[in-house]
XYZ file of C-alpha atoms in Angstrom:
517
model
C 7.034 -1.108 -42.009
C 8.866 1.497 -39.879
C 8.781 1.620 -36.646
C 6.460 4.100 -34.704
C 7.735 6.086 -31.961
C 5.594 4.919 -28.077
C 3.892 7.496 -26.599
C 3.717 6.936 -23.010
C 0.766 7.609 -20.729
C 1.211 11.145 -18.809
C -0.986 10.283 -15.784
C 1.630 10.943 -12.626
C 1.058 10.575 -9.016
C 3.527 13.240 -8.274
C 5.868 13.657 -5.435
C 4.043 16.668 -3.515
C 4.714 16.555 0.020
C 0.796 17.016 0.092
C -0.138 12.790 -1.020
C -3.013 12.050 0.070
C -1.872 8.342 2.154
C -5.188 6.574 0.423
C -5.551 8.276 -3.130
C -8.560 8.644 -4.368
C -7.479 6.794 -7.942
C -8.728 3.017 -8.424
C -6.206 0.336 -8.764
C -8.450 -1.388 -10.291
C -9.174 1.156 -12.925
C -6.163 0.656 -14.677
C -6.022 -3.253 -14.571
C -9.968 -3.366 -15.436
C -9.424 -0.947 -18.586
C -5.841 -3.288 -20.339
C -8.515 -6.464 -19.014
C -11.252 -4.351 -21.535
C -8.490 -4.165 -24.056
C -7.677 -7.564 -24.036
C -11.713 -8.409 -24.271
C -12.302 -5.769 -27.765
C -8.879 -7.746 -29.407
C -10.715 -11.023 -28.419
C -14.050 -10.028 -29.486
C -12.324 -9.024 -32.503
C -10.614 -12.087 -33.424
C -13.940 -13.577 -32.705
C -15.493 -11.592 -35.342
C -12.878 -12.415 -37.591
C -13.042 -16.289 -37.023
C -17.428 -15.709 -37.630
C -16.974 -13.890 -40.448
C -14.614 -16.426 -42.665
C -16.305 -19.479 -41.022
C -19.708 -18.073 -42.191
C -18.104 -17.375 -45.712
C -16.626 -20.886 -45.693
C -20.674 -22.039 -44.933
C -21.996 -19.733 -47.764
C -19.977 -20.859 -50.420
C -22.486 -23.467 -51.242
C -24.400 -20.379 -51.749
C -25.037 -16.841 -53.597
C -26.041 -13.172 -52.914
C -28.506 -14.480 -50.363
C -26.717 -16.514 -48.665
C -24.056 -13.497 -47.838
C -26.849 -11.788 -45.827
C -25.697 -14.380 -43.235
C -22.026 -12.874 -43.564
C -22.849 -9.610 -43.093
C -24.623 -10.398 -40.245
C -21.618 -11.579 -38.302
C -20.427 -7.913 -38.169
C -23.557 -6.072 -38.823
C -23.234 -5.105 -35.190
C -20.386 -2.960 -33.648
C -17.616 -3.835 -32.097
C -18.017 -4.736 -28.469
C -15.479 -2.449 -26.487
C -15.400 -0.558 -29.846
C -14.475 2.808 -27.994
C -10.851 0.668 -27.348
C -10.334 1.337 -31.296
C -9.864 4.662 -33.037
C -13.110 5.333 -34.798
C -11.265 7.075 -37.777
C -10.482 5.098 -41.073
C -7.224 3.403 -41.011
C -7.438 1.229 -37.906
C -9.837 -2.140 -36.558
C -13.266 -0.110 -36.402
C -11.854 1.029 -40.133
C -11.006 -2.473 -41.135
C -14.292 -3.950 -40.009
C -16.502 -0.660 -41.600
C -14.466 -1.799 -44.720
C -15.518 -5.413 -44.562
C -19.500 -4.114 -43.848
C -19.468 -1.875 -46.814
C -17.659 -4.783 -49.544
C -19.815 -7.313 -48.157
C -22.851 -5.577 -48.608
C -21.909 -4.531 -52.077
C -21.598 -8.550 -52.839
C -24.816 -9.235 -51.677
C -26.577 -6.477 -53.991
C -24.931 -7.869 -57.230
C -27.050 -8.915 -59.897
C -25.706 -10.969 -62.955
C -27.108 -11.538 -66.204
C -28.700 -14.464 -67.917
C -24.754 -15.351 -69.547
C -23.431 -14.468 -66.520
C -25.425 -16.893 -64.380
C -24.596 -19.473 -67.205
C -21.010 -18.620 -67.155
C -21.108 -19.190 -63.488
C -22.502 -22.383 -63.116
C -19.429 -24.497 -62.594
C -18.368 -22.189 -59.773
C -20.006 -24.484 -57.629
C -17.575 -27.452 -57.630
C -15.130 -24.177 -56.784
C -17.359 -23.439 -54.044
C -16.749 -26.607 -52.424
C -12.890 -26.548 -52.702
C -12.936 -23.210 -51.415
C -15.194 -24.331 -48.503
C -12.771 -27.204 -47.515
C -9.540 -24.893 -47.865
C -10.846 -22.054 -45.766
C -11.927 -24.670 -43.117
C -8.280 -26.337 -43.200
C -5.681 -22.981 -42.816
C -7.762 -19.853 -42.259
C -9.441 -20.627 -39.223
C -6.455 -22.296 -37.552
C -4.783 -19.384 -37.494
C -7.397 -16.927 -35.947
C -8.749 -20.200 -33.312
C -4.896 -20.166 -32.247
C -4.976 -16.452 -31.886
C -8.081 -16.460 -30.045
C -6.249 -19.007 -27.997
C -3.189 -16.627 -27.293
C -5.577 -13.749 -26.502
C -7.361 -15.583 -23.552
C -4.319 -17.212 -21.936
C -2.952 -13.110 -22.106
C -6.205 -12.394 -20.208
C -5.794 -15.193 -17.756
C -2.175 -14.204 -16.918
C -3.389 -10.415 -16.789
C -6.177 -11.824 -13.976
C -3.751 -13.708 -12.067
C -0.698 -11.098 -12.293
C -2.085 -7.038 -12.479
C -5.907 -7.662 -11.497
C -4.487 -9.744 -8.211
C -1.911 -6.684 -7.329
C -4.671 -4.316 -7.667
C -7.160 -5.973 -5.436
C -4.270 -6.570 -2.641
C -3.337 -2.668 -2.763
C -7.186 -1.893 -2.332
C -7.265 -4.121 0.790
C -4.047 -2.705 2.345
C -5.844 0.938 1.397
C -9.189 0.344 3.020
C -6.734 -0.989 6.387
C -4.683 2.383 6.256
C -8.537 4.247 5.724
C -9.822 2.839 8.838
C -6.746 3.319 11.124
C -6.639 6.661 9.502
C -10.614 6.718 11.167
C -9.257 5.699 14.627
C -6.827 8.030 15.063
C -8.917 10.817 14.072
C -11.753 9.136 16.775
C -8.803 8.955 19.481
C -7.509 12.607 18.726
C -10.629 13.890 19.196
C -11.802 11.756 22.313
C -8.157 12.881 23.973
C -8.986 16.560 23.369
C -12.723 16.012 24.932
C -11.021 13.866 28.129
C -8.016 15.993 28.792
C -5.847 13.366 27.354
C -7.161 10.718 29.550
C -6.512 7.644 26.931
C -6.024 4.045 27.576
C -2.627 3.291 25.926
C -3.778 0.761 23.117
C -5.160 3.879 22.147
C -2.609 6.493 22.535
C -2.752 8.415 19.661
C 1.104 8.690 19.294
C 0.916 4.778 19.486
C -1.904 4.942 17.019
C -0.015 7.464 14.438
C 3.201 4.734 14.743
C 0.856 1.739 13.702
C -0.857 4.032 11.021
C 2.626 4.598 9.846
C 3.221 0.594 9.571
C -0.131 -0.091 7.557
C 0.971 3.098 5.325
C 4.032 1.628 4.421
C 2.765 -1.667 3.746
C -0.333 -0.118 1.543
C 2.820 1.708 -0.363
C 4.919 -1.402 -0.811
C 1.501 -2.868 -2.182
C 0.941 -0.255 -4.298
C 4.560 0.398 -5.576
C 4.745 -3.832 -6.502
C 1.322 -3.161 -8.631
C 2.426 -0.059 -9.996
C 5.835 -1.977 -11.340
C 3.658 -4.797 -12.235
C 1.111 -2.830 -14.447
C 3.885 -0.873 -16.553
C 5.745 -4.624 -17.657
C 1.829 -5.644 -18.434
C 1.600 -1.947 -20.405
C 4.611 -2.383 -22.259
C 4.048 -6.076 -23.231
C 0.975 -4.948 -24.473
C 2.098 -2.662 -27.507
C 4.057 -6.169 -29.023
C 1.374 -8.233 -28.562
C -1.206 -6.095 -30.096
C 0.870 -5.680 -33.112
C 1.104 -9.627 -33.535
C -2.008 -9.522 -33.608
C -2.623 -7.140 -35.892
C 0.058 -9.167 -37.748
C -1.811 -12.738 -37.385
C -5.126 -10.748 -38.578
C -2.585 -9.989 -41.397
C -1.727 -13.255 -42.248
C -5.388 -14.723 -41.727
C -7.012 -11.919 -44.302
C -3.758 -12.928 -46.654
C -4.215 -16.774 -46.493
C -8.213 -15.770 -46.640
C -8.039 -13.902 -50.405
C -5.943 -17.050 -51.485
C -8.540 -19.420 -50.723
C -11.662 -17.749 -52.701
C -9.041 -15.997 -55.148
C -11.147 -18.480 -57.525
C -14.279 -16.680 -57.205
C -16.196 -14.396 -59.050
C -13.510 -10.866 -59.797
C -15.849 -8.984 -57.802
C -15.832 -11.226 -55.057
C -12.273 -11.273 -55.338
C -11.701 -7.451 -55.494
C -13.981 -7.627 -52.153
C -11.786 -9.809 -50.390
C -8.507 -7.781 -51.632
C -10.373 -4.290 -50.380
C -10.603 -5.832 -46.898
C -7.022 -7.373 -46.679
C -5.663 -4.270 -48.250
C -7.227 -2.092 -45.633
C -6.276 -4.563 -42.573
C -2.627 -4.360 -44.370
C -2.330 -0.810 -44.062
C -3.016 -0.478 -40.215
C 0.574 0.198 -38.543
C 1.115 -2.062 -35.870
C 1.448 0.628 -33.326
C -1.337 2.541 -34.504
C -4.288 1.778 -32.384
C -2.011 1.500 -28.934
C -1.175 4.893 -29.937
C -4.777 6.081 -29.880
C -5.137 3.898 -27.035
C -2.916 5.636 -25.098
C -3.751 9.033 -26.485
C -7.596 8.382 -25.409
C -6.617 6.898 -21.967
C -3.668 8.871 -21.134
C -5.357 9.900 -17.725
C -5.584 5.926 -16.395
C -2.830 4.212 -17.910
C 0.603 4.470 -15.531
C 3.735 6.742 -16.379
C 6.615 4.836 -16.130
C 8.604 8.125 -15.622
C 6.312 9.064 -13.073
C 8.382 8.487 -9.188
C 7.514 6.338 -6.798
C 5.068 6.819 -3.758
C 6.936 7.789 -0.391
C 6.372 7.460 3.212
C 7.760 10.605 3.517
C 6.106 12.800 1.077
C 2.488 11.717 2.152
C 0.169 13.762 4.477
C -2.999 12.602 6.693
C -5.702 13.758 8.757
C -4.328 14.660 12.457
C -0.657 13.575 10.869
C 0.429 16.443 13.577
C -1.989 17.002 15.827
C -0.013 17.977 19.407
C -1.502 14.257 21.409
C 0.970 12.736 18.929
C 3.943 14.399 19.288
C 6.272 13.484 22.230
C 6.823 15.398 25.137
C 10.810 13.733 25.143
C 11.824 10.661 23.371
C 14.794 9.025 23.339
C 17.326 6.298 24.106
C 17.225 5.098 28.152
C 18.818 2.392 29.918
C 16.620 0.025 32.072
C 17.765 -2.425 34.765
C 15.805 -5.307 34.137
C 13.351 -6.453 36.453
C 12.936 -9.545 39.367
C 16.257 -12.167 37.734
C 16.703 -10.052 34.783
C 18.480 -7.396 37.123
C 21.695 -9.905 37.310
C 21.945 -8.972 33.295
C 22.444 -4.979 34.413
C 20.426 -2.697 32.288
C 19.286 -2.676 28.803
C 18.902 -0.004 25.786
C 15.161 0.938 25.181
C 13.697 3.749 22.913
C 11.729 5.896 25.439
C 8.629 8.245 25.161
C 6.746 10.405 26.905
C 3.622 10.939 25.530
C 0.924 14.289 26.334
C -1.499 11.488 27.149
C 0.546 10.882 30.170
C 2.620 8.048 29.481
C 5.690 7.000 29.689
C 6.163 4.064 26.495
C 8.881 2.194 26.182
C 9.934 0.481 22.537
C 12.701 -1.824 21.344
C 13.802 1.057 18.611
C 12.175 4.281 16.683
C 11.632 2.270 13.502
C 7.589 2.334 12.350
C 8.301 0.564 9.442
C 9.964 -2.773 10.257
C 7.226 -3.941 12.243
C 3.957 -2.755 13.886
C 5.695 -0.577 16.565
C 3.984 -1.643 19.934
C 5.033 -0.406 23.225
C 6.866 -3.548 25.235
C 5.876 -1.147 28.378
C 3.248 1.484 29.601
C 3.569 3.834 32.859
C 0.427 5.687 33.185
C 2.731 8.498 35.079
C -0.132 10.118 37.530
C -0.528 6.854 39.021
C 3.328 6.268 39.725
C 5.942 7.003 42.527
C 8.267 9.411 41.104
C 11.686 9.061 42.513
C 14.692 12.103 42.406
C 17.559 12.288 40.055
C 20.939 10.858 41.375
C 23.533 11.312 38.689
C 22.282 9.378 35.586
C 19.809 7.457 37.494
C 16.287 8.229 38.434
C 13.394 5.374 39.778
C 10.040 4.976 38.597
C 7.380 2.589 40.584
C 4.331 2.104 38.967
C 2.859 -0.977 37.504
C 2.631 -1.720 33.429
C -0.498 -0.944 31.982
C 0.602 -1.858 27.975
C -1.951 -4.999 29.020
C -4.859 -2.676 28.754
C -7.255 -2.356 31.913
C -7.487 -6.302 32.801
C -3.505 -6.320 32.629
C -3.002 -3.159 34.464
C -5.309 -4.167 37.360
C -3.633 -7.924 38.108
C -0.268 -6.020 37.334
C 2.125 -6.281 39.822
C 3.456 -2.762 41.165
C 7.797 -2.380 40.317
C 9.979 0.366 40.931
C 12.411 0.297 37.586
C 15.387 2.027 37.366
C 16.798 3.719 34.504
C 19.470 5.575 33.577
C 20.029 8.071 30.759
C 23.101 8.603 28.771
C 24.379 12.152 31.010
C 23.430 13.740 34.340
C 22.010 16.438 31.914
C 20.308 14.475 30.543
C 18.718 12.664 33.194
C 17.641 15.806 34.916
C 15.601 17.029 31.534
C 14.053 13.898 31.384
C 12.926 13.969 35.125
C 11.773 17.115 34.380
C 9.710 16.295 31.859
C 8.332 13.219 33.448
C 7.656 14.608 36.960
C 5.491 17.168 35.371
C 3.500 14.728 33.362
C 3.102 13.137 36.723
C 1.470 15.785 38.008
C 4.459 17.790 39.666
C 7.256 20.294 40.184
C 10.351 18.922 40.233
C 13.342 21.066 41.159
C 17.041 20.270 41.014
C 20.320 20.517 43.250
C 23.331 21.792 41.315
C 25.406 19.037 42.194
C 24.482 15.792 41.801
C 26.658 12.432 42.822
C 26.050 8.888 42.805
C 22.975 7.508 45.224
C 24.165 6.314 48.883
C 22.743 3.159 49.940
C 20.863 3.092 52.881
C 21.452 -0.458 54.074
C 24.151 0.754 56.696
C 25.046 4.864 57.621
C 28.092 5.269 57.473
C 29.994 8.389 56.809
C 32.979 8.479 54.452
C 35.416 11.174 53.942
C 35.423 13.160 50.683
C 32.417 11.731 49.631
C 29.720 13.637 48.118
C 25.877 14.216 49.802
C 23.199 12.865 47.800
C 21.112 14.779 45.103
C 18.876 17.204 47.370
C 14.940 18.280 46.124
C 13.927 20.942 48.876
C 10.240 22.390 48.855
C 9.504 25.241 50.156
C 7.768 25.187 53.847
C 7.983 21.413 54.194
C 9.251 19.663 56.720
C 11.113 16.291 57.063
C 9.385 12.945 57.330
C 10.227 10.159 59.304
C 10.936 6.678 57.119
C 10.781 4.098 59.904
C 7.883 1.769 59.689
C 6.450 2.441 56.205
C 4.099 0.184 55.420
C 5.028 0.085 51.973
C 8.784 -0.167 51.599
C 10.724 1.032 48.886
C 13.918 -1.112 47.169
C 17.282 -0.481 48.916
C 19.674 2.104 46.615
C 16.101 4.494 45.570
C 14.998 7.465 47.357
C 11.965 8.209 48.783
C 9.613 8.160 46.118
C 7.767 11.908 45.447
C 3.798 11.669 44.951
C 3.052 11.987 41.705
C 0.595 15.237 42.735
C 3.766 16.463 44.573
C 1.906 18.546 46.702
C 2.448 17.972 50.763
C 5.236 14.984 50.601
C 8.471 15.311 51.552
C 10.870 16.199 48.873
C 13.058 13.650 47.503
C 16.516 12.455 49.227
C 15.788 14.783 52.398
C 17.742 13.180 54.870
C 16.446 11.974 57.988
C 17.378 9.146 60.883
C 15.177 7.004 63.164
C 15.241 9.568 66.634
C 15.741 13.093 64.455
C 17.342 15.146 62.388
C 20.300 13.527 59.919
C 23.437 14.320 60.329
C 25.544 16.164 57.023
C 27.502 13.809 55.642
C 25.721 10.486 56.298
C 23.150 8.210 54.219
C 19.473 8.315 55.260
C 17.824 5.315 56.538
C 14.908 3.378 54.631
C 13.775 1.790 57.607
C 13.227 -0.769 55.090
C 14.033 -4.653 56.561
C 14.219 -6.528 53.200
C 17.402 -6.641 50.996
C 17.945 -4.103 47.842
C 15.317 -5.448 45.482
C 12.619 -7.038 47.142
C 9.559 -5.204 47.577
């Protein structure tokens, strides 16, 4: 028989920047309607395996009894919309087996006919015997094949579709939360707890996304091998229904020549069937559900969702920092971090920029109102607040640290002071010259050298540093509230009777060595 051409399914899922992240198609849909398939080609063989075991039973019988053979496919097809409905395919084959049978059972013979017949009945017998021995092997094996196809279908396709509509319904509810947070930091002036930051929020959405897409992309792979598997074995068995008819019309070839040109109708009609041509109509009818291999692959990139760029989660600056670690840690000098400032207010820190990897959490929160802001000095600028990534029972038992960091270029440093010191709450302005910080442990004046970076206000006047009751680590300025409104600006220098002389390093008034706090 020649071979038929596949036509393959044209449902796409496109590659529109405009994906939807949780599509509105069922996974399931697709797996469910090749499980269906499966079930009509059972149901079928079933029939099949009624219909010659009943005939085996009648032979003992005549036209009556054949009212009991027609009643094993009297009834259509379950899943009968799976098979074209024109002649020439199953829900031909089995109109054609209706139709022959019935004309059997309406036969009438003759008084020499009937005695002409009478020593069919040993025949009748043999043919009972034969039918039982290799015609229903072969459709009981088939059946066999059919549900073990099923099984693996269950455990393969029908698994991958129920894991992609778990990972969905995740991405669908963090989708929810960040459209609750986004709204809740517009209605609180982007007053948010960090765990609920809805840049943080956006990066985990991001995670589950990618692991919905992985999901889906496995099932999607998955379902096209199950698709294309399923065009062979539907044409064995067509084939084996082939074979079965074949063996069938051997086995009551004996009979009666009507009974015989019956049988030969119905094997004749199966024979004719392509093997390809009810996946074709399958596919044809179902075009919309079944997967296009040709179709691409779902993206990260490409797909779209609600608040995906509203401003609360787009960074104010973001980058690379360095960060001296803190307490022991400091001995190790200071470490690369991936930096954020967020329009909620705080500064984040995170190992890298990578969402997908793992479920990006911040290893460090600075709610920046409620920090000590201190001046740039070269690269360097201090920060003392206390971590509130631990949510509000963290942040409270939190112990208060002034970090230091340092970004890659005095430039650079003074935009991101900039940035932060008005999330803080401030006004920061900048000296044009800016050299490395003087430590206050001992003033001393050395020739050549630079002054420190110098913040001046306008109208404000110095502020004496002895006796602070809260002292700040040796090597940091003076710390600038983070309202910046009546403290003295940062590195103004002053000494413990007056004014500071040019030239020399203010004193922190500050008895403890560089560090300690």
């Amino acid at each position: 028989m020649a071979a038929h051409q596949q036509t393959l399914p044209t449902r796409t899922t496109g590659s529109s920047l405009d994906e939807d992240a949780v599509p509105d198609i069922d996974t399931t849909e697709t797996s469910g309607l090749l499980q269906e398939r499966l079930q009509a080609y059972k149901h079928a063989c079933g029939y099949l395996e009624n219909y010659i075991s009943a005939t085996e039973k009648v032979q003992k019988a005549h036209a009556k009894e054949y009212e009991k053979v027609l009643k094993t496919v009297s009834d259509p097809l379950k899943e009968g919309h799976h098979f074209d409905q024109k002649l020439g395919g199953i829900a031909g084959l089995f109109e054609n087996i209706r139709s022959n049978t019935q004309v059997c059972i309406g036969h009438r013979f003759s008084e020499s006919q009937l005695t002409s017949l009478k020593g069919i009945a040993n025949s009748h017998l043999e043919t009972e015997k034969t039918i039982k021995g290799s015609v229903l092997p072969i459709l009981e094996r088939l059946h066999t094949e059919i549900k073990n196809k099923s099984k693996e279908l269950s455990k393969g396709a029908v698994k991958g579709s129920k894991e992609v509509d778990k990972a969905r319904n995740i991405t669908q509810k963090h989708i929810e939360l960040l459209g609750q947070h986004t709204a809740a930091f517009s209605s609180s002036g982007g007053k948010v707890d960090p765990s609920t930051d809805p840049y943080v929020l956006q990066r985990g959405l991001n995670h589950r996304l990618n692991k919905q897409v992985i999901e889906e992309n496995n099932n999607r792979h998955d379902l096209i091998e199950v698709q294309n598997s399923f065009s062979s074995f539907e044409a064995h068995i067509i084939q084996t229904f082939q074979q079965a008819l074949q063996t069938f019309v051997q086995c009551v070839g004996g009979q009666h020549e009507r009974q015989k040109a019956m049988y030969s109708d119905i094997v004749s009609t199966a024979q004719k069937i392509p093997p390809d041509f009810e996946f074709k109509g399958f596919v044809h009818r179902n075009n919309q559900l079944l997967v296009d291999p040709s179709a691409p692959k779902r993206e990260v990139s490409h797909i779209s969702f609600p608040n995906q760029n509203h401003p609360s989660t787009k960074p104010l600056i973001a980058g690379t920092l360095e960060r001296k670690s803190r307490a022991l840690g400091a001995l190790k000098g200071y470490s690369t971090g991936y930096y954020v400032v967020t329009p909620s207010k705080f500064l984040h820190e995170f190992k890298d920029d990578d969402d997908f990897h793992k479920d990006p959490t911040p290893e460090l929160s600075l709610y920046l109102p409620d920090c000590t802001i201190g001046a740039v000095s070269g690269e360097k600028f201090n920060i003392k607040g206390k971590d509130a990534s631990k949510g509000k029972v963290g942040s409270v038992v939190a112990m208060t640290h002034e970090l230091s960091f340092k970004a890659h270029t005095p430039a650079d440093a003074e935009r991101w002071y900039g940035v932060i010191k008005q999330a803080a709450g401030g006004s920061a302005t900048y000296t044009e010259h800016v050299s490395p910080p003087t430590s206050p442990v001992e003033s001393r004046t050395v020739p050549g050298s630079q002054q420190p970076p110098h913040y001046q206000d306008k109208n404000v006047a110095p502020v004496q540093t002895q006796g602070l009751a809260q002292g700040h680590g040796a090597g940091s300025a003076a710390p600038v509230s983070a309202g910046g409104q009546g403290q003295q600006p940062y590195n103004t220098p002053v000494s413990g009777g007056g004014a500071q002389t040019a030239g020399s390093a203010p004193t922190s008034g500050v008895e403890r060595k560089p560090g300690e706090y």
